[in-house]
CSV table of C-alpha atoms and ligand atoms in Angstrom, one decimal:
chain,number,residue,atom,x,y,z
A,1,MET,CA,8.4,3.8,13.4
A,2,ALA,CA,11.5,3.9,15.7
A,3,PRO,CA,11.0,3.3,19.0
A,4,ALA,CA,11.4,7.2,21.0
A,5,GLN,CA,15.0,7.6,22.1
A,6,SER,CA,15.2,8.0,25.6
A,7,ARG,CA,17.1,10.2,27.8
A,8,ARG,CA,20.0,7.4,28.6
A,9,ASP,CA,19.9,6.8,24.8
A,10,ILE,CA,21.3,10.1,24.1
A,11,LEU,CA,23.9,9.9,26.8
A,12,LYS,CA,24.9,7.0,25.6
A,13,THR,CA,25.1,8.5,21.5
A,14,LEU,CA,26.4,11.5,23.6
A,15,GLY,CA,29.1,9.1,25.1
A,16,LEU,CA,28.4,9.8,28.3
A,17,ALA,CA,26.3,7.5,29.7
A,18,GLY,CA,29.0,4.6,30.9
A,19,ILE,CA,30.6,7.1,33.0
A,20,GLY,CA,28.2,8.1,35.6
A,21,LEU,CA,27.7,12.0,33.9
A,22,SER,CA,24.5,13.3,33.4
A,23,VAL,CA,22.9,16.3,31.2
A,24,ALA,CA,21.8,18.3,34.1
A,25,ASN,CA,25.3,18.4,36.0
A,26,LEU,CA,27.1,19.4,32.8
A,27,PRO,CA,28.2,22.9,32.4
A,28,GLY,CA,26.0,25.3,30.4
A,29,PHE,CA,23.6,22.7,30.3
A,30,THR,CA,20.1,24.4,30.9
A,31,LEU,CA,17.3,24.3,28.8
A,32,PRO,CA,17.2,22.8,26.4
A,33,ALA,CA,18.0,19.8,28.4
A,34,LEU,CA,16.2,16.4,28.3
A,35,ALA,CA,14.1,16.8,32.0
A,36,GLN,CA,14.0,13.3,33.7
A,37,GLY,CA,11.6,11.0,31.8
A,38,GLU,CA,11.4,13.1,29.2
A,39,THR,CA,11.8,10.9,25.9
A,40,VAL,CA,12.6,12.1,21.8
A,41,VAL,CA,9.8,11.5,19.6
A,42,PRO,CA,11.5,10.5,16.1
A,43,PHE,CA,10.4,12.4,13.2
A,44,SER,CA,9.2,10.1,10.3
A,45,ASP,CA,11.2,12.3,7.6
A,46,PHE,CA,14.6,12.0,9.0
A,47,PRO,CA,16.5,9.7,6.7
A,48,ALA,CA,17.0,6.5,7.6
A,49,ASN,CA,20.2,6.7,6.2
A,50,PHE,CA,21.5,10.1,8.0
A,51,ASN,CA,25.4,9.3,7.9
A,52,PRO,CA,27.1,12.0,10.8
A,53,ASN,CA,30.9,11.1,9.4
A,54,PRO,CA,30.4,11.0,5.3
A,55,ASN,CA,34.4,10.8,5.6
A,56,ALA,CA,37.3,11.6,7.3
A,57,THR,CA,37.3,15.1,7.7
A,58,THR,CA,33.4,16.1,7.7
A,59,ARG,CA,31.1,15.5,10.3
A,60,ASN,CA,27.3,16.4,10.3
A,61,TYR,CA,25.8,17.5,13.8
A,62,ASP,CA,22.9,15.3,14.5
A,63,ILE,CA,20.1,18.5,15.5
A,64,ARG,CA,18.6,16.4,17.3
A,65,LYS,CA,21.1,16.2,20.2
A,66,ILE,CA,21.0,20.0,21.0
A,67,ASP,CA,21.3,19.5,24.5
A,68,GLY,CA,22.4,23.1,25.4
A,69,PRO,CA,23.2,26.2,24.3
A,70,TYR,CA,26.8,25.7,23.4
A,71,THR,CA,28.3,22.1,20.7
A,72,PRO,CA,30.1,19.9,22.3
A,73,PRO,CA,33.4,20.4,20.2
A,74,ASP,CA,33.4,17.2,19.3
A,75,GLN,CA,30.3,17.2,17.9
A,76,PHE,CA,30.8,20.4,15.7
A,77,PHE,CA,30.0,20.0,12.2
A,78,THR,CA,33.3,20.5,10.4
A,79,THR,CA,34.1,20.3,6.8
A,80,GLN,CA,36.7,22.3,4.2
A,81,HIS,CA,38.0,22.2,0.8
A,82,TYR,CA,41.1,20.8,1.2
A,83,GLY,CA,41.5,18.1,3.9
A,84,HIS,CA,43.1,19.1,7.0
A,85,PRO,CA,46.9,20.8,6.2
A,86,THR,CA,49.7,19.9,9.0
A,87,VAL,CA,50.5,22.2,11.2
A,88,ASP,CA,53.4,22.0,13.8
A,89,ALA,CA,52.2,24.5,16.4
A,90,ALA,CA,55.3,25.0,17.9
A,91,SER,CA,57.1,26.5,14.7
A,92,TRP,CA,53.5,27.8,13.2
A,93,ARG,CA,53.5,32.0,12.9
A,94,LEU,CA,50.1,34.0,12.0
A,95,LYS,CA,52.3,36.3,9.3
A,96,VAL,CA,51.1,39.7,8.5
A,97,SER,CA,52.3,41.3,5.3
A,98,GLY,CA,51.4,43.6,2.9
A,99,MET,CA,50.1,47.1,3.0
A,100,VAL,CA,51.2,47.7,6.6
A,101,THR,CA,54.2,49.7,8.3
A,102,SER,CA,55.1,46.7,10.5
A,103,PRO,CA,55.0,43.3,9.4
A,104,LEU,CA,54.4,40.8,11.6
A,105,SER,CA,55.4,37.0,12.5
A,106,LEU,CA,53.6,36.1,16.2
A,107,SER,CA,53.5,32.8,17.6
A,108,LEU,CA,50.3,31.4,19.4
A,109,ASP,CA,51.8,32.5,22.9
A,110,ASP,CA,52.5,36.4,21.4
A,111,LEU,CA,48.9,36.2,20.3
A,112,LYS,CA,48.0,35.3,24.0
A,113,LYS,CA,49.9,37.7,25.4
A,114,MET,CA,47.8,40.5,23.5
A,115,GLY,CA,44.9,39.2,25.7
A,116,ASN,CA,42.3,37.0,26.3
A,117,ARG,CA,38.2,37.3,25.5
A,118,GLU,CA,35.5,35.5,25.0
A,119,LEU,CA,33.2,35.5,21.9
A,120,ILE,CA,30.2,33.9,21.6
A,121,ALA,CA,29.3,32.7,17.6
A,122,GLY,CA,27.0,30.4,16.3
A,123,PHE,CA,27.1,29.4,12.3
A,124,GLU,CA,26.4,27.5,9.4
A,125,CYS,CA,27.5,26.5,6.3
A,126,SER,CA,26.4,28.8,3.6
A,127,GLY,CA,25.5,25.0,2.1
A,128,ASN,CA,23.3,23.9,5.3
A,129,SER,CA,20.3,22.8,3.9
A,130,PRO,CA,17.3,20.0,4.4
A,131,ARG,CA,19.1,18.0,2.5
A,132,LEU,CA,21.8,17.6,5.2
A,133,VAL,CA,19.3,18.2,8.0
A,134,GLN,CA,20.3,21.1,8.5
A,135,GLY,CA,23.3,19.7,10.6
A,136,PHE,CA,25.9,21.9,9.4
A,137,ALA,CA,25.7,24.3,12.2
A,138,GLY,CA,26.6,25.0,15.6
A,139,ASN,CA,27.3,27.2,18.4
A,140,GLY,CA,30.3,28.3,20.6
A,141,LYS,CA,31.5,29.6,23.3
A,142,TRP,CA,35.1,31.2,21.8
A,143,THR,CA,38.5,32.2,23.4
A,144,GLY,CA,40.6,34.4,21.2
A,145,ILE,CA,41.0,38.5,20.5
A,146,PRO,CA,39.9,40.7,18.3
A,147,LEU,CA,41.7,40.6,14.9
A,148,ARG,CA,41.9,44.7,15.0
A,149,LEU,CA,44.2,44.7,17.7
A,150,VAL,CA,46.9,42.4,15.5
A,151,LEU,CA,45.8,44.7,12.5
A,152,ASP,CA,46.9,47.9,15.1
A,153,GLN,CA,50.3,46.9,15.8
A,154,ALA,CA,50.8,46.2,12.2
A,155,GLY,CA,49.8,49.5,11.5
A,156,VAL,CA,47.7,49.5,8.1
A,157,SER,CA,48.5,51.7,5.5
A,158,ARG,CA,45.8,54.7,4.5
A,159,ASP,CA,45.1,53.4,1.3
A,160,ALA,CA,44.6,49.7,2.3
A,161,ARG,CA,41.2,48.6,0.9
A,162,GLU,CA,41.5,44.6,1.1
A,163,PHE,CA,42.4,42.2,4.0
A,164,VAL,CA,43.2,38.8,2.6
A,165,PHE,CA,43.1,35.9,5.0
A,166,PHE,CA,45.2,32.9,4.1
A,167,GLY,CA,44.7,28.6,5.6
A,168,ALA,CA,47.7,26.7,5.9
A,169,ASP,CA,45.7,24.5,3.3
A,170,LYS,CA,46.3,24.3,0.0
A,171,GLY,CA,45.4,22.0,-3.2
A,172,GLN,CA,45.8,22.1,-6.8
A,173,GLU,CA,43.3,24.3,-8.7
A,174,GLU,CA,43.3,25.2,-12.6
A,175,ILE,CA,42.2,28.4,-13.1
A,176,GLU,CA,40.5,28.8,-16.7
A,177,TRP,CA,41.2,32.2,-18.5
A,178,ARG,CA,39.5,32.8,-21.7
A,179,THR,CA,40.7,30.0,-24.2
A,180,GLN,CA,43.5,29.4,-21.4
A,181,LYS,CA,43.5,26.9,-18.6
A,182,PHE,CA,46.7,27.3,-15.9
A,183,THR,CA,47.3,24.8,-13.6
A,184,VAL,CA,48.2,26.5,-10.0
A,185,GLU,CA,48.8,25.2,-6.1
A,186,GLN,CA,46.7,27.3,-4.4
A,187,GLN,CA,45.8,28.5,-0.6
A,188,PHE,CA,42.6,28.3,1.0
A,189,GLY,CA,42.3,32.5,1.1
A,190,ARG,CA,39.4,34.6,1.8
A,191,SER,CA,39.0,38.2,2.0
A,192,LEU,CA,36.9,41.1,4.1
A,193,THR,CA,37.0,44.8,3.1
A,194,ARG,CA,38.8,47.3,5.0
A,195,GLU,CA,35.8,48.6,7.0
A,196,GLN,CA,35.0,44.6,7.9
A,197,ALA,CA,38.3,44.0,8.9
A,198,LEU,CA,38.8,47.1,10.9
A,199,SER,CA,34.9,47.1,12.5
A,200,GLY,CA,36.7,45.3,15.7
A,201,GLU,CA,33.9,42.2,15.7
A,202,PRO,CA,36.2,39.9,13.9
A,203,PHE,CA,37.8,37.8,15.9
A,204,LEU,CA,41.1,35.1,16.1
A,205,ALA,CA,40.2,32.3,18.4
A,206,TRP,CA,42.7,29.8,19.4
A,207,ALA,CA,40.2,27.9,21.5
A,208,LEU,CA,36.2,26.5,21.3
A,209,ASN,CA,34.5,25.7,25.1
A,210,GLY,CA,37.1,26.2,26.7
A,211,GLN,CA,39.5,23.3,24.9
A,212,PRO,CA,41.9,24.1,22.5
A,213,LEU,CA,41.0,24.3,18.9
A,214,THR,CA,41.1,21.0,17.2
A,215,VAL,CA,42.3,20.2,14.1
A,216,HIS,CA,39.2,20.2,12.6
A,217,GLN,CA,38.2,23.0,13.8
A,218,GLY,CA,41.2,25.2,12.3
A,219,SER,CA,44.1,24.4,14.8
A,220,PRO,CA,45.8,26.6,16.3
A,221,LEU,CA,44.0,29.8,14.8
A,222,ARG,CA,41.0,30.8,12.8
A,223,LEU,CA,39.4,33.7,12.0
A,224,LEU,CA,35.8,33.9,13.0
A,225,VAL,CA,33.5,36.7,11.5
A,226,PRO,CA,30.6,36.9,13.9
A,227,GLY,CA,27.3,36.9,11.6
A,228,TRP,CA,28.6,35.5,8.9
A,229,TYR,CA,28.4,32.0,7.1
A,230,GLY,CA,31.1,29.7,7.8
A,231,VAL,CA,33.1,30.2,4.8
A,232,ALA,CA,34.4,33.2,6.2
A,233,ASN,CA,36.2,31.7,9.0
A,234,VAL,CA,39.1,30.5,8.0
A,235,LYS,CA,40.8,27.8,9.7
A,236,TRP,CA,44.3,27.1,10.5
A,237,LEU,CA,45.3,30.6,9.2
A,238,SER,CA,48.7,31.6,8.6
A,239,ASN,CA,48.9,34.9,6.9
A,240,ILE,CA,46.8,38.0,7.1
A,241,HIS,CA,47.7,40.0,3.6
A,242,VAL,CA,46.9,43.5,3.7
A,243,GLN,CA,46.5,44.8,-0.3
A,244,ALA,CA,44.7,47.5,-1.9
A,245,GLU,CA,43.0,45.8,-4.9
A,246,PRO,CA,39.9,43.0,-4.4
A,247,TYR,CA,41.1,39.5,-4.2
A,248,MET,CA,39.9,37.3,-6.6
A,249,GLY,CA,40.2,34.1,-5.2
A,250,LYS,CA,38.4,30.8,-5.7
A,251,PHE,CA,36.7,30.8,-2.8
A,252,GLN,CA,36.0,34.4,-2.5
A,253,THR,CA,34.7,35.5,-6.4
A,254,ARG,CA,33.5,32.1,-7.8
A,255,TRP,CA,32.6,28.8,-5.2
A,256,TYR,CA,30.8,30.9,-2.5
A,257,ARG,CA,28.4,33.1,-4.7
A,258,THR,CA,24.6,32.8,-5.4
A,259,LEU,CA,22.5,33.4,-8.6
A,260,ARG,CA,19.3,35.1,-8.4
A,261,GLU,CA,16.6,36.3,-10.9
A,262,GLU,CA,15.6,39.5,-9.4
A,263,ASN,CA,14.1,42.7,-10.8
A,264,ILE,CA,16.2,45.6,-11.0
A,265,GLY,CA,14.5,48.9,-12.5
A,266,GLY,CA,11.6,46.7,-14.0
A,267,VAL,CA,13.7,44.1,-16.1
A,268,VAL,CA,14.3,40.5,-14.6
A,269,MET,CA,17.9,40.0,-14.3
A,270,PRO,CA,20.3,37.4,-13.0
A,271,LYS,CA,22.1,38.7,-10.4
A,272,GLU,CA,25.2,37.3,-8.6
A,273,THR,CA,25.9,38.2,-4.7
A,274,GLY,CA,29.0,36.9,-2.6
A,275,VAL,CA,28.0,34.6,0.3
A,276,SER,CA,28.3,36.8,3.6
A,277,LYS,CA,26.4,37.4,6.5
A,278,MET,CA,24.0,35.2,7.6
A,279,ARG,CA,20.1,35.2,6.0
A,280,LEU,CA,17.4,34.5,8.6
A,281,LYS,CA,16.8,30.9,9.5
A,282,SER,CA,14.7,28.9,12.4
A,283,VAL,CA,15.0,25.3,12.4
A,284,ILE,CA,13.2,22.9,13.8
A,285,ALA,CA,15.4,20.8,15.7
A,286,ARG,CA,13.5,17.9,18.1
A,287,VAL,CA,10.7,17.3,19.8
A,288,THR,CA,10.4,15.8,23.4
A,289,THR,CA,7.6,14.5,25.4
A,290,SER,CA,7.1,13.6,29.1
A,291,GLY,CA,4.7,11.0,28.0
A,292,ASN,CA,1.4,12.9,29.2
A,293,LYS,CA,0.4,13.5,26.1
A,294,ASN,CA,2.3,17.2,26.0
A,295,TYR,CA,5.0,18.3,23.5
A,296,LYS,CA,8.1,20.6,23.6
A,297,VAL,CA,9.9,21.5,20.0
A,298,THR,CA,12.8,22.9,20.4
A,299,GLY,CA,14.9,24.3,17.6
A,300,PHE,CA,17.4,26.9,16.8
A,301,VAL,CA,17.7,30.8,15.2
A,302,LEU,CA,20.9,31.9,13.2
A,303,ASN,CA,21.2,35.1,11.6
A,304,ASP,CA,23.1,38.1,11.2
A,305,GLY,CA,23.0,39.5,14.8
A,306,THR,CA,19.8,41.5,13.7
A,307,PRO,CA,17.7,41.3,17.2
A,308,ILE,CA,14.6,39.0,16.9
A,309,ARG,CA,11.4,40.1,16.9
A,310,SER,CA,9.9,36.5,17.3
A,311,VAL,CA,9.7,32.9,16.5
A,312,GLU,CA,6.0,31.3,15.2
A,313,VAL,CA,5.4,27.5,14.7
A,314,GLN,CA,2.9,26.4,12.6
A,315,VAL,CA,0.6,23.0,12.9
A,316,ASP,CA,-0.8,20.8,9.9
A,317,GLY,CA,-1.2,24.5,7.6
A,318,GLY,CA,-2.8,25.9,11.1
A,319,ALA,CA,-2.3,29.3,12.7
A,320,TRP,CA,1.3,30.5,13.4
A,321,GLN,CA,1.6,30.2,17.7
A,322,LYS,CA,4.3,32.3,19.6
A,323,ALA,CA,7.4,30.3,20.4
A,324,THR,CA,9.1,31.4,23.2
A,325,LEU,CA,13.4,32.2,23.0
A,326,SER,CA,15.4,30.4,25.6
A,327,PRO,CA,17.2,33.7,27.6
A,328,ASP,CA,20.5,31.5,28.1
A,329,THR,CA,20.4,32.2,24.3
A,330,SER,CA,20.6,35.4,24.0
A,331,ALA,CA,24.1,36.8,22.9
A,332,THR,CA,24.1,39.1,19.5
A,333,TYR,CA,25.9,36.4,17.2
A,334,GLY,CA,25.4,33.1,19.5
A,335,TRP,CA,22.5,30.9,18.2
A,336,LYS,CA,19.0,31.7,19.4
A,337,LEU,CA,17.3,28.7,21.0
A,338,PHE,CA,13.6,28.2,21.0
A,339,THR,CA,10.8,26.2,22.4
A,340,PHE,CA,7.1,25.5,21.7
A,341,ASP,CA,4.3,23.9,24.2
A,342,TRP,CA,2.5,21.8,21.8
A,343,ASN,CA,0.2,20.4,23.8
A,344,THR,CA,-2.8,17.6,23.3
A,345,PRO,CA,-2.1,17.1,19.5
A,346,ALA,CA,-4.4,14.1,17.8
A,347,ALA,CA,-2.9,10.9,17.2
A,348,GLY,CA,-1.6,10.2,13.4
A,349,GLU,CA,1.0,12.2,11.4
A,350,HIS,CA,1.9,15.7,11.5
A,351,THR,CA,3.4,18.8,10.1
A,352,LEU,CA,5.9,21.1,12.1
A,353,VAL,CA,7.3,24.5,10.6
A,354,SER,CA,8.4,26.9,12.0
A,355,ARG,CA,9.5,30.7,10.9
A,356,VAL,CA,11.6,34.0,12.4
A,357,THR,CA,10.7,37.5,11.9
A,358,ASP,CA,14.2,40.0,12.8
A,359,THR,CA,13.1,43.4,14.5
A,360,ASN,CA,14.0,45.2,10.7
A,361,GLY,CA,10.8,43.2,10.1
A,362,VAL,CA,12.6,40.5,7.7
A,363,VAL,CA,10.6,37.1,7.5
A,364,GLN,CA,11.9,34.1,7.0
A,365,PRO,CA,11.1,33.2,3.1
A,366,THR,CA,9.3,29.9,2.8
A,367,ALA,CA,10.9,27.4,-0.4
A,368,ALA,CA,8.4,29.1,-2.3
A,369,ASP,CA,9.6,32.2,-2.3
A,370,LEU,CA,13.3,31.4,-3.1
A,371,ALA,CA,12.1,30.0,-6.2
A,372,ASN,CA,14.1,33.2,-7.7
A,373,LYS,CA,17.6,31.6,-6.0
A,374,LYS,CA,19.3,29.1,-8.6
A,375,THR,CA,21.9,28.0,-7.2
A,376,PHE,CA,22.0,26.2,-3.9
A,377,LEU,CA,23.8,28.1,-1.4
A,378,GLU,CA,22.0,30.1,1.4
A,379,ASP,CA,18.9,28.4,1.6
A,380,ASN,CA,17.3,29.5,4.4
A,381,GLY,CA,13.6,28.9,3.7
A,382,GLN,CA,11.5,27.7,6.4
A,383,PHE,CA,12.1,24.0,7.1
A,384,PRO,CA,8.9,21.7,7.1
A,385,ARG,CA,9.3,18.5,9.6
A,386,LYS,CA,7.1,15.5,9.8
A,387,ILE,CA,6.6,13.7,13.0
A,388,THR,CA,3.8,10.4,14.2
A,389,ILE,CA,2.0,11.0,17.2
A,390,ALA,CA,1.1,7.7,18.8
B,1,LIG,N1,41.3,27.4,5.7
B,1,LIG,C1,40.4,27.0,5.2
B,1,LIG,N2,39.1,27.4,6.3
B,1,LIG,C2,37.6,27.2,6.0
B,1,LIG,C3,37.5,26.0,5.1
B,1,LIG,C4,38.4,25.4,4.1
B,1,LIG,O1,38.7,24.8,3.3
B,1,LIG,N3,39.6,26.1,4.3
B,1,LIG,N4,36.1,26.3,5.1
B,1,LIG,C5,35.2,27.1,5.4
B,1,LIG,C6,34.0,26.4,5.2
B,1,LIG,S1,33.4,26.5,4.0
B,1,LIG,C7,33.0,26.2,6.6
B,1,LIG,S2,31.7,26.1,6.6
B,1,LIG,C8,34.1,26.4,7.8
B,1,LIG,C9,33.7,25.3,8.5
B,1,LIG,O2,34.1,25.3,10.0
B,1,LIG,P1,34.0,24.3,11.1
B,1,LIG,O3,35.0,22.6,10.3
B,1,LIG,O4,34.9,24.9,11.7
B,1,LIG,O5,32.4,23.6,10.9
B,1,LIG,O6,35.2,26.7,7.7
B,1,LIG,C10,35.6,27.8,6.1
B,1,LIG,N5,37.0,27.7,6.8
B,2,LIG,MO1,30.6,26.0,4.3
């Protein structure tokens, strides 16, 4: 078993120890920062080969390091399909084209003149799972403006139905059609329906936690669709194209869908759905102790913004016990942190698992409940963790 990680070790990993900063005096770091003398108890099922940086442009967040409501920008998970495009901030423009009365070409300064709002939103990649120790998730305070302001300025035509968001990143793709194959250069693109795009919720962000977006985060501008899986949050946003017909691009209609078997009218059928809103998930992120035989379990909840009724923790298959939701993370679309006091567990190995229920009565499924899901995206199953108490 690996030795327990001390508060100082955690600060070291965060790169703060050497510059004399402590968790306590960082902004926003209230619950669940480690208190003096608290140590992290290692999970015995945490993969020894966990690699937070598998390649130059991908980063997993090590959720054991959750230290407050917001994920530090330099630790926010990151991933994309075509690598990082080169975007020249000075000549970059956000274009709005298609079925609008006034096509637009806006600089970042033009956008900043339209307002300055904050949005607290967390998200996970729809591919986040136990395999990644749930590290493809994070929570941020974003600065920007509602998408609606830009669309209103452009004047959306009455017959417009579909809003396509293109990133500046592109790649070569083979498109199969019947017996033919076409090689095309394609920009990353995702779409929203008219109702979704004009709802007032989608957001155009240029800063994360008060700092301009990094290249990883999609500088200079990205879309955020609160409550949706990460794929909706188009980075390096360069063009919004408004059209009447559904957008059929690869990342809209082929890569980001889920195949389930469902009973439809008495017949079990395959059913394919597009990845959209985040499915209700809770995750145990870490266990800490102050060395007095009492342990604290901390985790997060992500979902589509529906209020949460309860989070419960189960130890070794026993009764479900209520966890406490942190008052520091009550924003509708932010992740919700929870804690659970686990007092005087016996020495030996234990299994901990959490489950969340929303106010509609939807309960986080078990892995067994998800057996009808054939493809791996949208894995919101309960996430058991193993831990050894000395
Ligand atoms: N332009 C562009 N935006 C993109 C992607 C991409 O490949 N290109 N990947 C999406 C996916 S699948 C995810 S999970 C999130 C990741 O955002 P992050 O790197 O800021 O965490 O970006 C989304 N936005
Ligand atoms: Mo993703």
